[in-house]
């Protein structure tokens, strides 16, 4: 199962277009994070307390992620990082790490094929590099890996169609993901 965590603010924008091109003809679950609520993270690491309940939409989404074979983070580049919505979701992993109901969290996450689609307008092939490093460190912390990324260049609506390199990478993903989901 392929799950997309979409962190963009435009559901048909350049990031969405590029991601959907990479998944054309494949079955996937598209989760638009703008449709969900994420409360601030509760940091209880030093309180000797467990977290077992969530008062927002996080649990339903993390459960879908943990059932996935492939998870694609899709986000515009905002200030050299992923969107606040996507980051808020990832920040909740701190809670999951101390939730006894998810004692196998790291093990399950390590078995997921994580990928990243980023689109930006101001030299993103250079300026998105800190974001890629951030995602590699984040996934590495939980024993997972970032297995690939696409950086698209687009300033105005529809500009992604001009980024030949990003479009070619999306086609490569479509083939490799199609082959992987047939196994």
CSV table of N, CA and C in Angstrom, one decimal:
chain,number,residue,atom,x,y,z
A,1,UNK,N,0.8,-1.2,0.0
A,1,UNK,CA,0.0,0.0,0.0
A,1,UNK,C,0.9,1.2,0.0
A,2,UNK,N,0.5,2.2,-0.8
A,2,UNK,CA,1.2,3.5,-0.9
A,2,UNK,C,0.4,4.5,-0.3
A,3,UNK,N,1.0,5.3,0.6
A,3,UNK,CA,0.3,6.4,1.3
A,3,UNK,C,1.1,7.7,1.0
A,4,UNK,N,0.4,8.7,0.6
A,4,UNK,CA,1.0,10.0,0.4
A,4,UNK,C,0.5,10.9,1.6
A,5,UNK,N,1.5,11.6,2.2
A,5,UNK,CA,1.2,12.6,3.2
A,5,UNK,C,1.4,13.9,2.5
A,6,UNK,N,0.4,14.6,2.1
A,6,UNK,CA,0.4,15.8,1.3
A,6,UNK,C,0.4,17.0,2.3
A,7,UNK,N,1.5,17.8,2.3
A,7,UNK,CA,1.5,18.9,3.2
A,7,UNK,C,1.4,20.3,2.5
A,8,UNK,N,0.9,20.3,1.3
A,8,UNK,CA,0.8,21.5,0.5
A,8,UNK,C,-0.5,22.3,0.9
A,9,UNK,N,-0.6,23.5,0.5
A,9,UNK,CA,-1.8,24.3,0.8
A,9,UNK,C,-2.7,24.4,-0.5
A,10,UNK,N,-2.2,23.9,-1.6
A,10,UNK,CA,-3.0,24.0,-2.8
A,10,UNK,C,-3.2,22.5,-3.3
A,11,UNK,N,-4.4,22.0,-3.2
A,11,UNK,CA,-4.6,20.6,-3.5
A,11,UNK,C,-4.3,20.2,-5.0
A,12,UNK,N,-4.3,21.1,-5.9
A,12,UNK,CA,-4.0,20.9,-7.3
A,12,UNK,C,-2.7,21.6,-7.7
A,13,UNK,N,-1.9,22.0,-6.8
A,13,UNK,CA,-0.7,22.8,-7.1
A,13,UNK,C,0.4,22.0,-7.7
A,14,UNK,N,1.5,22.6,-7.8
A,14,UNK,CA,2.7,22.0,-8.5
A,14,UNK,C,3.1,20.7,-7.7
A,15,UNK,N,3.2,20.8,-6.4
A,15,UNK,CA,3.6,19.6,-5.6
A,15,UNK,C,2.7,18.5,-5.8
A,16,UNK,N,1.4,18.7,-5.7
A,16,UNK,CA,0.4,17.7,-6.0
A,16,UNK,C,0.5,17.1,-7.4
A,17,UNK,N,0.7,18.0,-8.4
A,17,UNK,CA,0.8,17.5,-9.8
A,17,UNK,C,2.0,16.6,-9.9
A,18,UNK,N,3.1,17.0,-9.4
A,18,UNK,CA,4.3,16.2,-9.6
A,18,UNK,C,4.2,14.8,-8.8
A,19,UNK,N,3.6,14.9,-7.6
A,19,UNK,CA,3.4,13.6,-6.9
A,19,UNK,C,2.5,12.7,-7.6
A,20,UNK,N,1.4,13.2,-8.1
A,20,UNK,CA,0.4,12.4,-8.8
A,20,UNK,C,0.9,11.8,-10.1
A,21,UNK,N,1.8,12.5,-10.7
A,21,UNK,CA,2.5,12.0,-11.9
A,21,UNK,C,3.3,10.8,-11.6
A,22,UNK,N,4.0,10.9,-10.4
A,22,UNK,CA,4.8,9.7,-10.0
A,22,UNK,C,4.0,8.5,-9.6
A,23,UNK,N,2.7,8.7,-9.4
A,23,UNK,CA,1.8,7.6,-8.9
A,23,UNK,C,0.8,7.3,-10.0
A,24,UNK,N,0.8,7.9,-11.1
A,24,UNK,CA,-0.2,7.7,-12.2
A,24,UNK,C,-0.3,6.2,-12.5
A,25,UNK,N,-1.6,5.7,-12.4
A,25,UNK,CA,-1.9,4.3,-12.7
A,25,UNK,C,-1.7,3.4,-11.5
A,26,UNK,N,-1.2,3.9,-10.4
A,26,UNK,CA,-1.0,3.1,-9.2
A,26,UNK,C,-2.1,3.4,-8.2
A,27,UNK,N,-2.4,2.4,-7.3
A,27,UNK,CA,-3.3,2.7,-6.2
A,27,UNK,C,-2.6,3.3,-5.1
A,28,UNK,N,-3.2,4.3,-4.5
A,28,UNK,CA,-2.5,5.0,-3.3
A,28,UNK,C,-3.6,5.7,-2.5
A,29,UNK,N,-3.2,5.9,-1.2
A,29,UNK,CA,-4.1,6.7,-0.3
A,29,UNK,C,-3.5,8.1,-0.2
A,30,UNK,N,-4.3,9.1,-0.6
A,30,UNK,CA,-3.8,10.5,-0.5
A,30,UNK,C,-4.4,11.1,0.7
A,31,UNK,N,-3.5,11.5,1.6
A,31,UNK,CA,-3.9,12.1,2.9
A,31,UNK,C,-3.5,13.6,2.8
A,32,UNK,N,-4.5,14.5,2.6
A,32,UNK,CA,-4.3,15.9,2.6
A,32,UNK,C,-4.3,16.4,4.0
A,33,UNK,N,-3.1,16.8,4.5
A,33,UNK,CA,-3.0,17.1,5.9
A,33,UNK,C,-3.7,18.4,6.3
A,34,UNK,N,-4.1,19.2,5.3
A,34,UNK,CA,-4.9,20.4,5.6
A,34,UNK,C,-6.3,20.1,6.1
A,35,UNK,N,-6.7,18.8,5.9
A,35,UNK,CA,-8.0,18.4,6.4
A,35,UNK,C,-8.0,17.8,7.8
A,36,UNK,N,-6.9,17.9,8.5
A,36,UNK,CA,-6.7,17.3,9.8
A,36,UNK,C,-6.2,18.3,10.8
A,37,UNK,N,-6.4,18.0,12.1
A,37,UNK,CA,-6.0,18.9,13.2
A,37,UNK,C,-4.9,18.2,13.9
A,38,UNK,N,-3.8,18.9,14.2
A,38,UNK,CA,-2.7,18.4,15.0
A,38,UNK,C,-2.4,19.4,16.1
A,39,UNK,N,-2.6,18.9,17.3
A,39,UNK,CA,-2.4,19.7,18.5
A,39,UNK,C,-0.9,19.8,18.8
A,40,UNK,N,-0.4,20.8,19.6
A,40,UNK,CA,1.0,20.8,20.0
A,40,UNK,C,1.4,19.5,20.6
A,41,UNK,N,2.7,19.1,20.4
A,41,UNK,CA,3.2,17.9,20.9
A,41,UNK,C,3.4,18.0,22.4
A,42,UNK,N,3.1,16.9,23.1
A,42,UNK,CA,3.3,16.9,24.5
A,42,UNK,C,4.7,16.2,24.8
A,43,UNK,N,5.6,16.9,25.3
A,43,UNK,CA,6.9,16.3,25.6
A,43,UNK,C,7.0,15.8,27.0
A,44,UNK,N,6.8,14.5,27.1
A,44,UNK,CA,6.8,13.9,28.5
A,44,UNK,C,8.0,12.9,28.6
A,45,UNK,N,9.0,13.1,27.8
A,45,UNK,CA,10.2,12.2,27.8
A,45,UNK,C,10.8,12.1,29.2
A,46,UNK,N,10.8,13.2,29.9
A,46,UNK,CA,11.5,13.2,31.2
A,46,UNK,C,10.6,13.2,32.4
A,47,UNK,N,9.4,12.9,32.1
A,47,UNK,CA,8.3,12.9,33.2
A,47,UNK,C,8.0,11.5,33.6
A,48,UNK,N,8.6,10.4,33.0
A,48,UNK,CA,8.3,9.0,33.3
A,48,UNK,C,6.8,8.8,33.2
A,49,UNK,N,6.2,9.4,32.2
A,49,UNK,CA,4.8,9.1,31.9
A,49,UNK,C,4.6,8.6,30.5
A,50,UNK,N,3.6,7.8,30.3
A,50,UNK,CA,3.3,7.3,29.0
A,50,UNK,C,2.3,8.2,28.3
A,51,UNK,N,2.3,8.1,27.0
A,51,UNK,CA,1.2,8.8,26.2
A,51,UNK,C,0.4,7.6,25.6
A,52,UNK,N,-0.9,7.6,25.9
A,52,UNK,CA,-1.7,6.5,25.3
A,52,UNK,C,-2.9,7.1,24.6
A,53,UNK,N,-3.2,8.4,24.6
A,53,UNK,CA,-4.3,8.9,24.0
A,53,UNK,C,-3.9,10.2,23.2
A,54,UNK,N,-4.6,10.5,22.1
A,54,UNK,CA,-4.3,11.6,21.3
A,54,UNK,C,-5.6,12.4,21.1
A,55,UNK,N,-5.6,13.7,21.3
A,55,UNK,CA,-6.8,14.5,21.3
A,55,UNK,C,-6.9,15.3,19.9
A,56,UNK,N,-6.3,14.7,18.9
A,56,UNK,CA,-6.4,15.3,17.6
A,56,UNK,C,-6.4,14.2,16.5
A,57,UNK,N,-6.1,14.4,15.3
A,57,UNK,CA,-6.3,13.4,14.2
A,57,UNK,C,-5.0,12.6,14.0
A,58,UNK,N,-4.0,12.7,14.8
A,58,UNK,CA,-2.7,12.1,14.5
A,58,UNK,C,-2.9,10.5,14.5
A,59,UNK,N,-3.5,9.9,15.5
A,59,UNK,CA,-3.5,8.5,15.6
A,59,UNK,C,-4.1,7.8,14.4
A,60,UNK,N,-5.1,8.3,13.8
A,60,UNK,CA,-5.7,7.7,12.6
A,60,UNK,C,-4.7,7.7,11.4
A,61,UNK,N,-4.0,8.8,11.3
A,61,UNK,CA,-3.0,8.9,10.2
A,61,UNK,C,-1.8,8.0,10.5
A,62,UNK,N,-1.2,8.0,11.7
A,62,UNK,CA,0.0,7.2,11.9
A,62,UNK,C,-0.4,5.7,11.8
A,63,UNK,N,-1.6,5.3,12.1
A,63,UNK,CA,-2.0,3.9,11.9
A,63,UNK,C,-2.0,3.6,10.4
A,64,UNK,N,-2.4,4.5,9.6
A,64,UNK,CA,-2.4,4.3,8.1
A,64,UNK,C,-0.9,4.2,7.7
A,65,UNK,N,-0.1,5.1,8.2
A,65,UNK,CA,1.3,5.1,7.8
A,65,UNK,C,1.9,3.7,8.1
A,66,UNK,N,1.7,3.2,9.3
A,66,UNK,CA,2.3,2.0,9.8
A,66,UNK,C,1.8,0.8,9.0
A,67,UNK,N,0.7,0.9,8.3
A,67,UNK,CA,0.2,-0.2,7.5
A,67,UNK,C,0.7,-0.1,6.1
A,68,UNK,N,1.5,0.9,5.8
A,68,UNK,CA,1.9,1.2,4.4
A,68,UNK,C,3.2,0.5,4.1
A,69,UNK,N,3.4,0.2,2.8
A,69,UNK,CA,4.7,-0.3,2.3
A,69,UNK,C,5.6,0.9,1.8
A,70,UNK,N,4.9,1.9,1.3
A,70,UNK,CA,5.6,3.1,0.8
A,70,UNK,C,4.9,4.3,1.3
A,71,UNK,N,5.6,5.3,1.8
A,71,UNK,CA,5.1,6.5,2.3
A,71,UNK,C,5.8,7.6,1.6
A,72,UNK,N,5.1,8.5,0.9
A,72,UNK,CA,5.6,9.6,0.2
A,72,UNK,C,5.2,10.9,0.9
A,73,UNK,N,6.2,11.6,1.4
A,73,UNK,CA,6.0,13.0,2.0
A,73,UNK,C,6.0,13.9,0.8
A,74,UNK,N,5.0,14.7,0.6
A,74,UNK,CA,4.9,15.7,-0.5
A,74,UNK,C,4.7,17.1,0.1
A,75,UNK,N,5.6,18.0,-0.2
A,75,UNK,CA,5.5,19.3,0.4
A,75,UNK,C,6.1,20.4,-0.5
A,76,UNK,N,5.5,21.5,-0.6
A,76,UNK,CA,6.3,22.7,-1.1
A,76,UNK,C,7.5,22.9,-0.1
A,77,UNK,N,8.5,23.6,-0.6
A,77,UNK,CA,9.6,24.0,0.2
A,77,UNK,C,9.2,25.3,0.9
A,78,UNK,N,9.1,25.3,2.2
A,78,UNK,CA,8.7,26.5,3.0
A,78,UNK,C,9.9,26.8,3.9
A,79,UNK,N,10.6,27.9,3.6
A,79,UNK,CA,11.7,28.3,4.5
A,79,UNK,C,12.7,27.2,4.7
A,80,UNK,N,13.1,26.5,3.6
A,80,UNK,CA,14.1,25.5,3.5
A,80,UNK,C,13.7,24.2,4.3
A,81,UNK,N,12.4,24.0,4.4
A,81,UNK,CA,11.9,22.8,5.1
A,81,UNK,C,10.6,22.4,4.5
A,82,UNK,N,10.0,21.3,5.1
A,82,UNK,CA,8.7,20.9,4.7
A,82,UNK,C,7.7,21.9,5.3
A,83,UNK,N,6.4,21.7,4.9
A,83,UNK,CA,5.4,22.6,5.4
A,83,UNK,C,5.2,22.4,6.9
A,84,UNK,N,4.6,23.4,7.6
A,84,UNK,CA,4.3,23.3,9.0
A,84,UNK,C,3.4,22.1,9.3
A,85,UNK,N,2.4,21.8,8.4
A,85,UNK,CA,1.5,20.7,8.6
A,85,UNK,C,2.2,19.4,8.7
A,86,UNK,N,3.1,19.2,7.7
A,86,UNK,CA,3.8,17.9,7.6
A,86,UNK,C,4.8,17.8,8.8
A,87,UNK,N,5.4,18.9,9.2
A,87,UNK,CA,6.3,18.9,10.3
A,87,UNK,C,5.6,18.6,11.6
A,88,UNK,N,4.4,19.2,11.8
A,88,UNK,CA,3.5,18.9,13.0
A,88,UNK,C,3.2,17.4,13.1
A,89,UNK,N,2.9,16.8,11.9
A,89,UNK,CA,2.6,15.4,12.0
A,89,UNK,C,3.9,14.6,12.4
A,90,UNK,N,5.0,14.9,11.8
A,90,UNK,CA,6.3,14.2,12.2
A,90,UNK,C,6.6,14.5,13.6
A,91,UNK,N,6.4,15.7,14.1
A,91,UNK,CA,6.7,16.0,15.5
A,91,UNK,C,6.0,15.1,16.5
A,92,UNK,N,4.8,14.6,16.1
A,92,UNK,CA,4.1,13.7,17.0
A,92,UNK,C,4.7,12.3,17.1
A,93,UNK,N,5.7,12.0,16.3
A,93,UNK,CA,6.4,10.8,16.5
A,93,UNK,C,7.1,10.7,17.9
A,94,UNK,N,7.4,11.9,18.4
A,94,UNK,CA,8.0,11.9,19.8
A,94,UNK,C,7.0,11.3,20.8
A,95,UNK,N,5.7,11.5,20.6
A,95,UNK,CA,4.7,11.0,21.5
A,95,UNK,C,4.6,9.4,21.2
A,96,UNK,N,4.6,9.1,20.0
A,96,UNK,CA,4.5,7.7,19.7
A,96,UNK,C,5.6,6.8,20.2
A,97,UNK,N,6.8,7.4,20.3
A,97,UNK,CA,8.0,6.7,20.8
A,97,UNK,C,7.8,6.3,22.3
A,98,UNK,N,6.9,7.1,23.0
A,98,UNK,CA,6.7,6.7,24.5
A,98,UNK,C,5.3,6.2,24.7
A,99,UNK,N,4.6,5.8,23.6
A,99,UNK,CA,3.3,5.2,23.8
A,99,UNK,C,3.5,3.7,23.8
A,100,UNK,N,3.1,3.0,24.9
A,100,UNK,CA,3.3,1.5,24.9
A,100,UNK,C,2.4,0.8,23.9
A,101,UNK,N,1.4,1.4,23.4
A,101,UNK,CA,0.6,0.8,22.3
A,101,UNK,C,1.3,0.7,21.0
A,102,UNK,N,2.5,1.4,20.9
A,102,UNK,CA,3.3,1.4,19.7
A,102,UNK,C,4.7,1.0,20.0
A,103,UNK,N,4.8,-0.1,20.8
A,103,UNK,CA,6.1,-0.5,21.2
A,103,UNK,C,7.0,-1.0,20.1
A,104,UNK,N,6.3,-1.3,18.9
A,104,UNK,CA,7.1,-1.7,17.7
A,104,UNK,C,7.2,-0.6,16.7
A,105,UNK,N,7.0,0.6,17.1
A,105,UNK,CA,6.9,1.7,16.2
A,105,UNK,C,8.2,1.8,15.3
A,106,UNK,N,9.4,1.8,15.9
A,106,UNK,CA,10.6,1.9,15.2
A,106,UNK,C,10.8,0.7,14.2
A,107,UNK,N,10.4,-0.5,14.7
A,107,UNK,CA,10.6,-1.7,13.8
A,107,UNK,C,9.7,-1.5,12.6
A,108,UNK,N,8.4,-1.1,12.8
A,108,UNK,CA,7.5,-1.0,11.7
A,108,UNK,C,7.9,0.1,10.7
A,109,UNK,N,8.4,1.3,11.3
A,109,UNK,CA,8.8,2.4,10.4
A,109,UNK,C,10.0,2.0,9.6
A,110,UNK,N,10.9,1.2,10.2
A,110,UNK,CA,12.1,0.8,9.5
A,110,UNK,C,11.9,0.0,8.2
A,111,UNK,N,10.7,-0.6,8.2
A,111,UNK,CA,10.3,-1.5,7.0
A,111,UNK,C,9.6,-0.7,5.9
A,112,UNK,N,9.4,0.6,6.1
A,112,UNK,CA,8.6,1.4,5.1
A,112,UNK,C,9.6,2.0,4.1
A,113,UNK,N,9.2,2.0,2.9
A,113,UNK,CA,10.0,2.7,1.8
A,113,UNK,C,9.5,4.2,1.9
A,114,UNK,N,10.3,5.1,2.5
A,114,UNK,CA,10.0,6.5,2.6
A,114,UNK,C,10.6,7.2,1.4
A,115,UNK,N,9.8,8.2,0.9
A,115,UNK,CA,10.3,9.0,-0.2
A,115,UNK,C,9.8,10.4,0.0
A,116,UNK,N,10.3,11.4,-0.7
A,116,UNK,CA,10.0,12.8,-0.5
A,116,UNK,C,9.9,13.5,-1.9
A,117,UNK,N,8.8,14.3,-2.0
A,117,UNK,CA,8.7,15.1,-3.2
A,117,UNK,C,8.6,16.6,-2.6
A,118,UNK,N,9.5,17.4,-3.2
A,118,UNK,CA,9.6,18.8,-2.8
A,118,UNK,C,9.5,19.7,-4.0
A,119,UNK,N,8.8,20.8,-3.9
A,119,UNK,CA,8.7,21.7,-5.0
A,119,UNK,C,8.9,23.1,-4.5
A,120,UNK,N,9.7,23.9,-5.1
A,120,UNK,CA,10.0,25.3,-4.7
A,120,UNK,C,10.3,26.1,-5.9
A,121,UNK,N,10.3,27.4,-5.7
A,121,UNK,CA,10.5,28.4,-6.8
A,121,UNK,C,11.8,29.1,-6.8
A,122,UNK,N,12.5,29.1,-5.7
A,122,UNK,CA,13.7,29.9,-5.5
A,122,UNK,C,14.9,29.0,-5.4
A,123,UNK,N,15.4,28.5,-6.6
A,123,UNK,CA,16.6,27.6,-6.6
A,123,UNK,C,16.4,26.3,-5.7
A,124,UNK,N,15.3,25.6,-5.8
A,124,UNK,CA,15.1,24.5,-4.9
A,124,UNK,C,16.1,23.4,-4.9
A,125,UNK,N,16.7,23.2,-6.1
A,125,UNK,CA,17.6,22.1,-6.2
A,125,UNK,C,18.9,22.3,-5.3
A,126,UNK,N,19.0,23.6,-4.9
A,126,UNK,CA,20.1,23.9,-3.9
A,126,UNK,C,19.5,24.2,-2.5
A,127,UNK,N,18.4,25.0,-2.5
A,127,UNK,CA,17.9,25.4,-1.2
A,127,UNK,C,17.0,24.4,-0.5
A,128,UNK,N,16.6,23.3,-1.2
A,128,UNK,CA,15.9,22.3,-0.5
A,128,UNK,C,16.8,21.2,0.1
A,129,UNK,N,18.1,21.3,-0.1
A,129,UNK,CA,19.0,20.3,0.4
A,129,UNK,C,19.0,20.3,2.0
A,130,UNK,N,18.8,21.4,2.7
A,130,UNK,CA,18.7,21.2,4.1
A,130,UNK,C,17.4,20.4,4.5
A,131,UNK,N,16.4,20.5,3.8
A,131,UNK,CA,15.2,19.8,4.0
A,131,UNK,C,15.4,18.3,3.8
A,132,UNK,N,16.1,17.9,2.8
A,132,UNK,CA,16.5,16.5,2.6
A,132,UNK,C,17.3,16.0,3.7
A,133,UNK,N,18.3,16.8,4.1
A,133,UNK,CA,19.1,16.3,5.2
A,133,UNK,C,18.3,16.2,6.5
A,134,UNK,N,17.4,17.1,6.7
A,134,UNK,CA,16.5,17.0,7.9
A,134,UNK,C,15.7,15.7,7.9
A,135,UNK,N,15.1,15.4,6.7
A,135,UNK,CA,14.3,14.2,6.6
A,135,UNK,C,15.2,12.9,6.8
A,136,UNK,N,16.4,12.9,6.2
A,136,UNK,CA,17.3,11.8,6.4
A,136,UNK,C,17.6,11.6,7.9
A,137,UNK,N,17.9,12.6,8.6
A,137,UNK,CA,18.2,12.5,10.0
A,137,UNK,C,17.0,12.1,10.8
A,138,UNK,N,15.8,12.7,10.5
A,138,UNK,CA,14.6,12.3,11.2
A,138,UNK,C,14.3,10.8,11.0
A,139,UNK,N,14.3,10.4,9.8
A,139,UNK,CA,14.0,8.9,9.5
A,139,UNK,C,15.1,8.1,10.1
A,140,UNK,N,16.3,8.5,10.1
A,140,UNK,CA,17.4,7.7,10.7
A,140,UNK,C,17.3,7.5,12.1
A,141,UNK,N,16.7,8.5,12.8
A,141,UNK,CA,16.5,8.5,14.3
A,141,UNK,C,15.6,7.3,14.6
A,142,UNK,N,14.6,7.0,13.8
A,142,UNK,CA,13.7,5.9,14.1
A,142,UNK,C,14.1,4.6,13.4
A,143,UNK,N,15.3,4.6,12.8
A,143,UNK,CA,15.7,3.4,12.1
A,143,UNK,C,15.2,3.2,10.7
A,144,UNK,N,14.7,4.2,10.1
A,144,UNK,CA,14.2,4.2,8.7
A,144,UNK,C,15.1,4.9,7.8
A,145,UNK,N,14.9,4.9,6.5
A,145,UNK,CA,15.7,5.6,5.5
A,145,UNK,C,14.8,6.4,4.6
A,146,UNK,N,15.4,7.4,4.1
A,146,UNK,CA,14.8,8.1,2.9
A,146,UNK,C,15.4,7.5,1.7
A,147,UNK,N,14.5,6.8,1.0
A,147,UNK,CA,15.0,6.0,-0.2
A,147,UNK,C,14.9,6.7,-1.5
A,148,UNK,N,14.5,7.9,-1.5
A,148,UNK,CA,14.5,8.7,-2.7
A,148,UNK,C,13.8,10.0,-2.6
A,149,UNK,N,14.2,11.0,-3.5
A,149,UNK,CA,13.5,12.2,-3.4
A,149,UNK,C,13.5,12.8,-4.8
A,150,UNK,N,12.5,13.7,-5.1
A,150,UNK,CA,12.4,14.5,-6.3
A,150,UNK,C,12.3,15.9,-5.8
A,151,UNK,N,13.1,16.8,-6.5
A,151,UNK,CA,13.0,18.2,-6.2
A,151,UNK,C,12.5,18.9,-7.5
A,152,UNK,N,11.4,19.5,-7.4
A,152,UNK,CA,10.8,20.2,-8.6
A,152,UNK,C,11.0,21.7,-8.5
A,153,UNK,N,11.1,22.3,-9.6
A,153,UNK,CA,11.2,23.8,-9.7
A,153,UNK,C,9.9,24.3,-10.3
A,154,UNK,N,9.2,25.2,-9.5
A,154,UNK,CA,8.0,25.8,-10.0
A,154,UNK,C,7.7,27.0,-9.2
A,155,UNK,N,7.5,28.1,-9.9
A,155,UNK,CA,7.1,29.4,-9.2
A,155,UNK,C,5.6,29.7,-9.3
A,156,UNK,N,5.1,29.5,-10.4
A,156,UNK,CA,3.7,29.9,-10.7
A,156,UNK,C,2.9,28.6,-10.9
A,157,UNK,N,1.5,28.6,-10.7
A,157,UNK,CA,0.7,27.5,-11.0
A,157,UNK,C,1.0,26.9,-12.4
A,158,UNK,N,1.2,25.6,-12.4
A,158,UNK,CA,1.5,24.8,-13.6
A,158,UNK,C,2.9,24.8,-14.1
A,159,UNK,N,3.8,25.6,-13.4
A,159,UNK,CA,5.2,25.6,-13.8
A,159,UNK,C,5.9,24.3,-13.7
A,160,UNK,N,5.4,23.4,-12.9
A,160,UNK,CA,6.1,22.1,-12.8
A,160,UNK,C,6.2,21.3,-14.1
A,161,UNK,N,5.2,21.6,-15.0
A,161,UNK,CA,5.3,21.0,-16.3
A,161,UNK,C,6.5,21.4,-17.2
A,162,UNK,N,7.2,22.4,-16.7
A,162,UNK,CA,8.4,22.9,-17.5
A,162,UNK,C,9.7,22.2,-16.9
A,163,UNK,N,9.6,21.6,-15.8
A,163,UNK,CA,10.8,21.0,-15.1
A,163,UNK,C,11.0,19.6,-15.7
A,164,UNK,N,11.7,19.5,-16.8
A,164,UNK,CA,11.9,18.2,-17.5
A,164,UNK,C,12.6,17.2,-16.6
A,165,UNK,N,13.5,17.6,-15.8
A,165,UNK,CA,14.2,16.6,-14.9
A,165,UNK,C,13.3,16.0,-13.9
A,166,UNK,N,12.5,16.9,-13.2
A,166,UNK,CA,11.6,16.4,-12.2
A,166,UNK,C,10.5,15.5,-12.8
A,167,UNK,N,10.1,15.8,-14.0
A,167,UNK,CA,9.1,15.0,-14.6
A,167,UNK,C,9.6,13.6,-15.0
A,168,UNK,N,10.9,13.6,-15.4
A,168,UNK,CA,11.5,12.3,-15.7
A,168,UNK,C,11.7,11.5,-14.5
A,169,UNK,N,12.1,12.1,-13.4
A,169,UNK,CA,12.3,11.4,-12.1
A,169,UNK,C,10.9,10.8,-11.7
A,170,UNK,N,9.8,11.6,-11.9
A,170,UNK,CA,8.5,11.1,-11.5
A,170,UNK,C,8.1,9.8,-12.3
A,171,UNK,N,8.5,9.8,-13.6
A,171,UNK,CA,8.2,8.7,-14.4
A,171,UNK,C,9.0,7.5,-14.0
A,172,UNK,N,10.3,7.7,-13.6
A,172,UNK,CA,11.1,6.6,-13.0
A,172,UNK,C,10.5,6.0,-11.8
A,173,UNK,N,10.0,6.9,-10.9
A,173,UNK,CA,9.3,6.4,-9.7
A,173,UNK,C,8.1,5.6,-10.0
A,174,UNK,N,7.3,6.1,-11.0
A,174,UNK,CA,6.1,5.4,-11.4
A,174,UNK,C,6.4,3.9,-11.8
A,175,UNK,N,7.5,3.8,-12.5
A,175,UNK,CA,7.9,2.4,-12.9
A,175,UNK,C,8.4,1.6,-11.8
A,176,UNK,N,9.2,2.2,-10.9
A,176,UNK,CA,9.8,1.4,-9.8
A,176,UNK,C,8.7,1.1,-8.8
A,177,UNK,N,7.9,2.0,-8.5
A,177,UNK,CA,6.8,1.8,-7.5
A,177,UNK,C,5.8,0.8,-8.1
A,178,UNK,N,5.5,0.8,-9.4
A,178,UNK,CA,4.6,-0.1,-10.0
A,178,UNK,C,5.2,-1.6,-9.9
A,179,UNK,N,6.5,-1.7,-10.1
A,179,UNK,CA,7.1,-3.0,-10.0
A,179,UNK,C,7.1,-3.5,-8.6
A,180,UNK,N,7.4,-2.6,-7.6
A,180,UNK,CA,7.4,-2.9,-6.2
A,180,UNK,C,6.0,-3.4,-5.7
A,181,UNK,N,5.0,-2.7,-6.1
A,181,UNK,CA,3.7,-3.1,-5.6
A,181,UNK,C,3.1,-4.4,-6.2
A,182,UNK,N,3.7,-4.9,-7.3
A,182,UNK,CA,3.3,-6.1,-7.9
A,182,UNK,C,3.9,-7.3,-7.2
A,183,UNK,N,4.9,-7.1,-6.4
A,183,UNK,CA,5.5,-8.3,-5.7
A,183,UNK,C,4.6,-8.9,-4.7
